[in-house]
Structure formats: structure tokens, C-alpha cells
Coordinates of C-alpha atoms and ligand atoms in Angstrom, one line a residue:
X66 CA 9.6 -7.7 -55.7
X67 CA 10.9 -8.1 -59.5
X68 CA 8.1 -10.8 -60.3
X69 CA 9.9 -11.5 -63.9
X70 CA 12.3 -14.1 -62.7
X71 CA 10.3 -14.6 -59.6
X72 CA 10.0 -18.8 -59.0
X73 CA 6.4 -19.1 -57.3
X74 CA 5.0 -21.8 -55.9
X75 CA 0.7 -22.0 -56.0
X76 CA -1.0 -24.5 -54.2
X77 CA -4.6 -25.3 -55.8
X78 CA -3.7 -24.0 -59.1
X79 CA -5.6 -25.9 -61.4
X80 CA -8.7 -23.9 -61.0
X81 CA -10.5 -20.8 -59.4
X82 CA -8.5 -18.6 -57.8
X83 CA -5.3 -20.4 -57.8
X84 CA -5.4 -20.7 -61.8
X85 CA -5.8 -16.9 -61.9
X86 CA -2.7 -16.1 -59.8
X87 CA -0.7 -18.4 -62.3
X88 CA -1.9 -16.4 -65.1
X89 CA -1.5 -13.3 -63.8
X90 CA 2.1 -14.2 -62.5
X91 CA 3.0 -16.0 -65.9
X92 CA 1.9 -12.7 -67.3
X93 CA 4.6 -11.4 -65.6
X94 CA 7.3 -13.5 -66.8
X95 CA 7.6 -15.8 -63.7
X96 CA 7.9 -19.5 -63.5
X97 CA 5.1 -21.9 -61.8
X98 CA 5.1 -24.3 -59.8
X99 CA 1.2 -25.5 -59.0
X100 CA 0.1 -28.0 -57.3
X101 CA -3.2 -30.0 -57.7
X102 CA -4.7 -33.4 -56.2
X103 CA -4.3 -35.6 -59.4
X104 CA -2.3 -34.8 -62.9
X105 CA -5.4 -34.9 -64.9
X106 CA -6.8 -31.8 -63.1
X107 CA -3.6 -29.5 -63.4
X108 CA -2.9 -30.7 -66.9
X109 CA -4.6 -28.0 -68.4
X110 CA -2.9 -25.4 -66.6
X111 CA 0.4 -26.9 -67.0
X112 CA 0.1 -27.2 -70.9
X113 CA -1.2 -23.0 -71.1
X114 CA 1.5 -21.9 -68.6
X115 CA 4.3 -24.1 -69.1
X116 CA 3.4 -24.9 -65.2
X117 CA 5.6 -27.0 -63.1
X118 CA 3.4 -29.6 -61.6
X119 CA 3.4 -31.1 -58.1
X120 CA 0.9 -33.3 -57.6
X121 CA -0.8 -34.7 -54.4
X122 CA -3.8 -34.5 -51.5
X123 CA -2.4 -31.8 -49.3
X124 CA -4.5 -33.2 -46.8
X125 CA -2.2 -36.0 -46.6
X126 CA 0.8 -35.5 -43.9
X127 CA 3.7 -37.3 -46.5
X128 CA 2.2 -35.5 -49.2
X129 CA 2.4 -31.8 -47.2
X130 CA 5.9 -32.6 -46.3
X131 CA 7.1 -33.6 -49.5
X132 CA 5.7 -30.8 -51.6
X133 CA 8.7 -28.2 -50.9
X134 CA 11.5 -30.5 -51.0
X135 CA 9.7 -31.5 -54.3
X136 CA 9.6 -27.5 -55.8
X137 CA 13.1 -27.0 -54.5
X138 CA 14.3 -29.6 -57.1
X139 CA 13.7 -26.6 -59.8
X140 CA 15.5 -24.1 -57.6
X141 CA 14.6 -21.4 -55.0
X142 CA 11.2 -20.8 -54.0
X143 CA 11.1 -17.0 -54.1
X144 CA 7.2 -17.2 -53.2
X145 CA 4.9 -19.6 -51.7
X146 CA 1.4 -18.9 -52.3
X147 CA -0.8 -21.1 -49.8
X148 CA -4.1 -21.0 -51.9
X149 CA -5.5 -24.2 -52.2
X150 CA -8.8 -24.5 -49.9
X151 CA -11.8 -26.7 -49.5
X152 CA -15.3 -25.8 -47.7
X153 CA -17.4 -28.5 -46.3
X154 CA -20.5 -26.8 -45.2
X155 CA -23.2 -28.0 -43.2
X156 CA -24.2 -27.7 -39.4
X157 CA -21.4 -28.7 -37.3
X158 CA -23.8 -31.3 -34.8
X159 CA -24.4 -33.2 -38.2
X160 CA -21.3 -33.2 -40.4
X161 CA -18.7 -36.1 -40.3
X162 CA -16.0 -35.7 -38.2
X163 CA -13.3 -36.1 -41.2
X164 CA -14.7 -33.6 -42.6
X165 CA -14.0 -31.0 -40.1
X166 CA -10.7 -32.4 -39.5
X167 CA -10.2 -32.0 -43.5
X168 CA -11.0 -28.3 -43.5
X169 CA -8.7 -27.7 -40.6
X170 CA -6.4 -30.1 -42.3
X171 CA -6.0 -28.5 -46.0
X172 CA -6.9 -24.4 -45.1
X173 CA -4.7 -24.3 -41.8
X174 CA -2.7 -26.8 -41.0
X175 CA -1.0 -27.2 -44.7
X176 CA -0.3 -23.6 -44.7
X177 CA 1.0 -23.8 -41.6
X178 CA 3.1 -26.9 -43.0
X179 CA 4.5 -25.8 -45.4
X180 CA 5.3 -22.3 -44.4
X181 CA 7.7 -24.3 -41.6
X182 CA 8.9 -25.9 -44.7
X183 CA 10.0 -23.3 -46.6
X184 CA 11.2 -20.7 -44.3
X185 CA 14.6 -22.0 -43.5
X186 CA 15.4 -21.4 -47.6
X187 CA 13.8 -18.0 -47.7
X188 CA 15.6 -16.9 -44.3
X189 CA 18.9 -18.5 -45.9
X190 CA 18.9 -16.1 -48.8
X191 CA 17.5 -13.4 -46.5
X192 CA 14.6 -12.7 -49.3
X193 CA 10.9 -14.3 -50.1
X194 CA 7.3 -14.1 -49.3
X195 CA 4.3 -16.5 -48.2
X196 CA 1.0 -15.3 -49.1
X197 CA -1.7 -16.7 -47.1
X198 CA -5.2 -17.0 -48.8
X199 CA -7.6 -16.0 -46.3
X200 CA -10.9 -15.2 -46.5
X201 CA -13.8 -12.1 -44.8
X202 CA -15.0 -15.7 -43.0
X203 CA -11.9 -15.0 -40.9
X204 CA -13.7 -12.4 -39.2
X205 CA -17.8 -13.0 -39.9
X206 CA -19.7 -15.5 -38.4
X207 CA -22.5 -17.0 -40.5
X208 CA -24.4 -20.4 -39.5
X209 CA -23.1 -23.3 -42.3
X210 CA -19.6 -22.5 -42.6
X211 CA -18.4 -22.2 -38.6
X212 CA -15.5 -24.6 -39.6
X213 CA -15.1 -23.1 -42.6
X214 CA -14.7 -19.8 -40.3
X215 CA -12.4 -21.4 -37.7
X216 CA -9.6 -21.9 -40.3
X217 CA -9.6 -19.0 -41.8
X218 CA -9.6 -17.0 -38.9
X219 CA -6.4 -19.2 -37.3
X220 CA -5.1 -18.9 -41.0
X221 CA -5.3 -15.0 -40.3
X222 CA -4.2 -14.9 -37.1
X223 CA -1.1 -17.3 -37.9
X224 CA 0.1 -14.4 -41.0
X225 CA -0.1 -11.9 -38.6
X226 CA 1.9 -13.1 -35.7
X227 CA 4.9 -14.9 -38.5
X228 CA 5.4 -11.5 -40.0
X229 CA 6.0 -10.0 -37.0
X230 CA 8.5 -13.2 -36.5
X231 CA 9.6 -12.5 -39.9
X232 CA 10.1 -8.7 -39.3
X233 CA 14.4 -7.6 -40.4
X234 CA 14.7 -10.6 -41.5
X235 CA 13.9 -9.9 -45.7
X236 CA 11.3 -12.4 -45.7
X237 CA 7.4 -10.8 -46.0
X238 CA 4.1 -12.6 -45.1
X239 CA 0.9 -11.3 -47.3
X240 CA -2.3 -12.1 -45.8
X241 CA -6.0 -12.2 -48.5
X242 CA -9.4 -11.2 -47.0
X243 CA -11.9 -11.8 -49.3
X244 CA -15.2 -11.8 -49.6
X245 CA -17.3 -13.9 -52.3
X246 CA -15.3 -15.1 -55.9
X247 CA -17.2 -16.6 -58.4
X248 CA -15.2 -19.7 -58.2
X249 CA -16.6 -23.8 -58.2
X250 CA -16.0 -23.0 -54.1
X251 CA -19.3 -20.4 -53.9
X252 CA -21.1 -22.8 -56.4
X253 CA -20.7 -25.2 -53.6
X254 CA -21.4 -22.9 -50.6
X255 CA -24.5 -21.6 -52.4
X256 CA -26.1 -25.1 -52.5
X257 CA -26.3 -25.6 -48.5
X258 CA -29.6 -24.0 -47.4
X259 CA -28.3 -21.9 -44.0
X260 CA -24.9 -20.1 -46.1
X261 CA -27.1 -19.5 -49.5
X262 CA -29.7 -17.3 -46.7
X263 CA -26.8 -15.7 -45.2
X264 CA -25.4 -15.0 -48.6
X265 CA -28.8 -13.2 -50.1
X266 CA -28.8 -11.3 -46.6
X267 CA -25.8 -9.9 -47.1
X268 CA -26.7 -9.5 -50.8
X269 CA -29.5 -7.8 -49.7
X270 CA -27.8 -5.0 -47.4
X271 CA -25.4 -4.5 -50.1
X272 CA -22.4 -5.9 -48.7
X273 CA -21.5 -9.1 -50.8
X274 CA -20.5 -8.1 -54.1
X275 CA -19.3 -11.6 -56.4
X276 CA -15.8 -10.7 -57.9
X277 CA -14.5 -12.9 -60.7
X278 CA -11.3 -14.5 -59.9
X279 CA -9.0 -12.8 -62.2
X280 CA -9.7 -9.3 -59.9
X281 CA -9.0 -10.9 -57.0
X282 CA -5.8 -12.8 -58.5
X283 CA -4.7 -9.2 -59.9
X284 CA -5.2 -7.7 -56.6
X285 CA -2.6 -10.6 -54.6
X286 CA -0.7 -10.5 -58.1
X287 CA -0.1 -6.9 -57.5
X288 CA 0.3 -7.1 -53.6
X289 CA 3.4 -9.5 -53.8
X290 CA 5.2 -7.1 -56.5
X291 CA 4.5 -4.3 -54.0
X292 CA 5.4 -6.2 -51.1
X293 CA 2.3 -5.4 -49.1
X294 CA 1.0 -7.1 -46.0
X295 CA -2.1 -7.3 -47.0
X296 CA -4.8 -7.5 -49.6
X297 CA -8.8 -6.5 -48.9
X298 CA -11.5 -7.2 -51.2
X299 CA -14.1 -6.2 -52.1
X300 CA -13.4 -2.5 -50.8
X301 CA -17.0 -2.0 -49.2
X302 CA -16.0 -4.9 -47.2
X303 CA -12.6 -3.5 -45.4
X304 CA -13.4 -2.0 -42.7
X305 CA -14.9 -5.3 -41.4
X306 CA -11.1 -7.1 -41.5
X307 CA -10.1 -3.7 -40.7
X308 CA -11.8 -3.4 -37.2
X309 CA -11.3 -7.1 -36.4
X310 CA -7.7 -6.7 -36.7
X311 CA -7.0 -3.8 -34.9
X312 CA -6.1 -5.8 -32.1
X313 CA -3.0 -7.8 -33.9
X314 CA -2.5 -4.4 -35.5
X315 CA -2.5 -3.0 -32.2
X316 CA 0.5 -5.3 -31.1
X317 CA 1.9 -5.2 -34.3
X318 CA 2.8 -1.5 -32.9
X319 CA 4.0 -2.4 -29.4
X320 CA 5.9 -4.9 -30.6
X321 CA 7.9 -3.2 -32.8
X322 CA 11.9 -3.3 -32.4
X323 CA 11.2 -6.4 -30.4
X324 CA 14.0 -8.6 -31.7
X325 CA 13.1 -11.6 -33.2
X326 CA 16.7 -13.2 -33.9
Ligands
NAP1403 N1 -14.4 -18.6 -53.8 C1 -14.6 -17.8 -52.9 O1 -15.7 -17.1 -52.7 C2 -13.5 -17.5 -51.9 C3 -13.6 -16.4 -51.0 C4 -12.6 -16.2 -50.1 C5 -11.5 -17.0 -50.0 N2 -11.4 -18.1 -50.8 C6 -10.2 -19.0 -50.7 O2 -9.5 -18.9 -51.9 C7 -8.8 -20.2 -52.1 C8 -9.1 -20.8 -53.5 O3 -10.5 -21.0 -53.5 P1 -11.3 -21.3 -54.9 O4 -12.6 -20.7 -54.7 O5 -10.4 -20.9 -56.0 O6 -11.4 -22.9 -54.8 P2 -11.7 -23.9 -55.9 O7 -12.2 -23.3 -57.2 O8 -12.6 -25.0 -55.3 O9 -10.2 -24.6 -56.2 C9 -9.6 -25.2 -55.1 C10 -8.1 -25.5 -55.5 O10 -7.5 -26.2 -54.4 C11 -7.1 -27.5 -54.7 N3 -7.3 -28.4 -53.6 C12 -8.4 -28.6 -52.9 N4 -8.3 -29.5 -52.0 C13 -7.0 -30.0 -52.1 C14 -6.3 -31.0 -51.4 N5 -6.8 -31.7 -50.5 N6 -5.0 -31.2 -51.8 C15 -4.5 -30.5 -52.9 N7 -5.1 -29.5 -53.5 C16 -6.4 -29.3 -53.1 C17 -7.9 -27.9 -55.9 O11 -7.2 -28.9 -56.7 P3 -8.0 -30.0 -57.6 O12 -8.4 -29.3 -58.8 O13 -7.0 -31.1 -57.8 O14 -9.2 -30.4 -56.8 C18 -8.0 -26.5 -56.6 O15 -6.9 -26.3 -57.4 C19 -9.3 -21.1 -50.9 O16 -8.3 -21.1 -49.9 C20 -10.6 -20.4 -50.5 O17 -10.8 -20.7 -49.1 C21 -12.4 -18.4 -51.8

């Protein structure tokens, strides 16, 4: 995909990861659109990358439907990106029951949202992509974060089975595994007791390795211009996603030439 008059919409992209896709993207020549829950915390990144801002809690329903309708206003959406995320950790017997809801809310359901949303565009002009930001929780299980897990793993799952939907049809589906950024997310994660000893375990056996989140918003910038299905990081990591995924890959395979029109 010619990213340099590529229209691409970011969800979270005021900060973290989200921020560093813009900038790589920018970098690129294309035009923003990011959302963020309130003007003041997207103003920055609107005034260094001339960002088109869309503004509201994705966790509300009115808010999720209104958000393509509202990015179409500045013409096709060539590329949704479906970053923005929230972990609430804790063990599940004592959290609050909104919270759980609001992590299935905002990491699975909005994706799922606003994928329905946008797809009748993309399938119009017979070209786009939606990038789904996943993460290695999708296929790890760690005491703290099983919610956090759940989504993740359905946001996964639900990338794999629309591309094959998608397959003929011009539009592509770009799903992130990732393992730790150095973001105000792991900041977070880090401070609840169970995750911060899974964490040094797996700091410990050598398998977390903290990426700073412009290599892993170089790594999805360079995955959408390539058109790739997926992106794996970091690469001592990949044959975790790679080995949980071999069944969907598995079907992937059987399923091909099944028409989907
Ligand atoms: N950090 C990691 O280690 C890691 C690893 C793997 C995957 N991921 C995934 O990567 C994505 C980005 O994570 P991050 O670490 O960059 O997170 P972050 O630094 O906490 O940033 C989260 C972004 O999402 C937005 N957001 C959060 N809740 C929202 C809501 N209800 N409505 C609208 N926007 C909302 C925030 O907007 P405001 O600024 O307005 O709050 C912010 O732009 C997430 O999907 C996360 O699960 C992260």
C-alpha cells in the first residue's frame, strides 16, 4: 500500500503506541485521523502532526458508532487502525464488574464496532485494511490480567476469521502480537502484585524483552505498507503466537477458495 496519500484512522492516538504509529505514518506523508477520550489529551498530537481529531470514550455505544461516520467527513478511510486499549488488572473474584465489562468493551467489542462500520466503504472501493492491535496475552495465560487475556485473544481470533471473510475482496486484515512496550499501559500492569511476578518470571527466563513504542509502531508501520497479515514482536517471542495459531492457520489452508461473496 502507497502510505503517502494513505487517509488512516488511529484509535488511542494521543499517547503510547497509538502516538508512535501517527508519527511513523505522518513520516510517510499520510493524513491522521486519531482519536482520544477528551481534546486536551490529543491536543498535542494534533498540533505536531496536523492530526485530525475525533474525540470521545470508545467505551461508549453512541460514541463507537459515531466515530466512522465522523472520519468519513474528511474522505475515505483507507486504513483503520483499532489501537486504543485499556488493562484493568487485578484478580477477577475481586474486580468490579464494570471493569471487566470495560475491557471487553474498549479492546474487543469497539474493534469489532467499528470494523462493521467501516467495511461497507472499504468493500465499496474494493481496497483498505484494519489493523487489529493485539497483544502475546492473546495466547499466554498469566494470573492478573485473565480479562485482559480474554480480549485479546477474541480480538485475535476475530482478525483471523474476517480476513478469511475479507479474502478476493481487496480489503486486508493485519493482526499485532506483542509482547511488553514501554508504554503508561506496562507502567500500570507493573504496579499489580500477581502480573509484576509474572513479568520478572518471564524476565528471568529471558523471554520478555521491553521494546520502546516507536519499534513496535515501525514494525505495524511497515506491515500495512507491505500488506502483511501479521506483525510478531519481540522475535524471541514468535513461535508462542506462532504455535497457538496453527490451528486458524490450519483452516486458513482448508478453507481456501471457499467463496466468501
Ligand atoms: N504497552 C504494552 O506493553 C502493550 C503490549 C501489547 C499490546 N498492547 C496494546 O497496544 C495498544 C496501545 O497500548 P498502549 O500501551 O499504547 O496504551 P496507553 O499508552 O495506555 O494508551 C492508550 C490509548 O488508548 C486511548 N483510550 C484508552 N481508553 C479509551 C477509551 N475508553 N476511549 C477512547 N480512547 C481510549 C487513550 O486515550 P486517552 O489519552 O484519551 O486516555 C490512549 O490514546 C492497546 O490495545 C494495548 O492493549 C500494549
Amino acid at each position: 500500500m502507497d502510505l503517502s496519500a494513505a487517509r488512516v484512522l488511529i484509535t488511542g492516538a494521543s499517547r503510547g503506541i497509538g502516538l508512535e504509529i501517527a508519527r511513523a505514518l505522518h513520516a510517510q506523508g499520510a493524513t491522521i485521523i486519531g482519536t482520544a477520550r477528551s481534546e486536551a489529551s490529543i491536543a498535542a498530537a494534533v498540533e505536531e502532526l496536523d492530526m485530525i481529531p475525533v474525540v470521545g470514550d470508545l467505551n461508549d455505544p453512541a460514541v463507537a458508532d459515531r466515530v466512522i461516520d465522523e472520519a468519513l467527513t474528511h474522505g475515505p478511510i483507507d486504513v483503520l487502525i483499532n489501537n486504543a486499549g485499556i488493562e484493568i488488572v487485578g484478580q477477577v473474584a475481586e474486580q468490579d464488574p464494570n471493569d471487566l465489562r470495560a475491557v471487553i468493551g474498549v479492546n474487543l467489542e469497539v474493534p469489532i464496532t467499528l470494523a462493521h462500520h467501516v467495511l461497507p466503504h472499504m468493500l465499496e472501493r474494493g481496497s483498505g485494511r484494519i489493523v487489529n492491535v493485539s497483544s502475546m496475552a492473546s495466547v499466554v495465560s498469566s494470573p492478573g490480567w485473565a480479562t485482559y487475556s480474554a480480549s485479546k485473544a477474541g480480538l485475535s481470533s476475530f482478525s483471523r476469521s474476517l480476513k478469511t471473510e475479507l479474502a478476493g475482496t481487496g480489503v486486508g486484515v493485519t493482526v499485532v502480537e506483542i509482547g511488553f512496550v514501554q508504554t503508561d499501559m506496562l507502567d500500570d500492569l507493573r504496579s499489580n502484585d500477581f502480573v509484576k511476578a509474572s513479568f520478572d518470571r518471564y524476565k528471568r527466563l529471558g523471554l520478555a524483552r521491553i521494546m520502546a513504542a516507536d519499534e513496535a509502531a515501525s514494525a505495524i508501520a511497515t506491515a500495512i505498507e507491505k500488506e502483511r497479515s501479521h506483525v510478531r514482536l519481540p522475535k524471541r517471542s514468535i513461535a508462542m503466537s506462532m504455535i497457538a495459531n496453527a490451528p486458524r492457520r490450519f483452516a486458513e489452508l482448508v478453507q481456501k477458495g471457499v467463496p466468501t461473496a
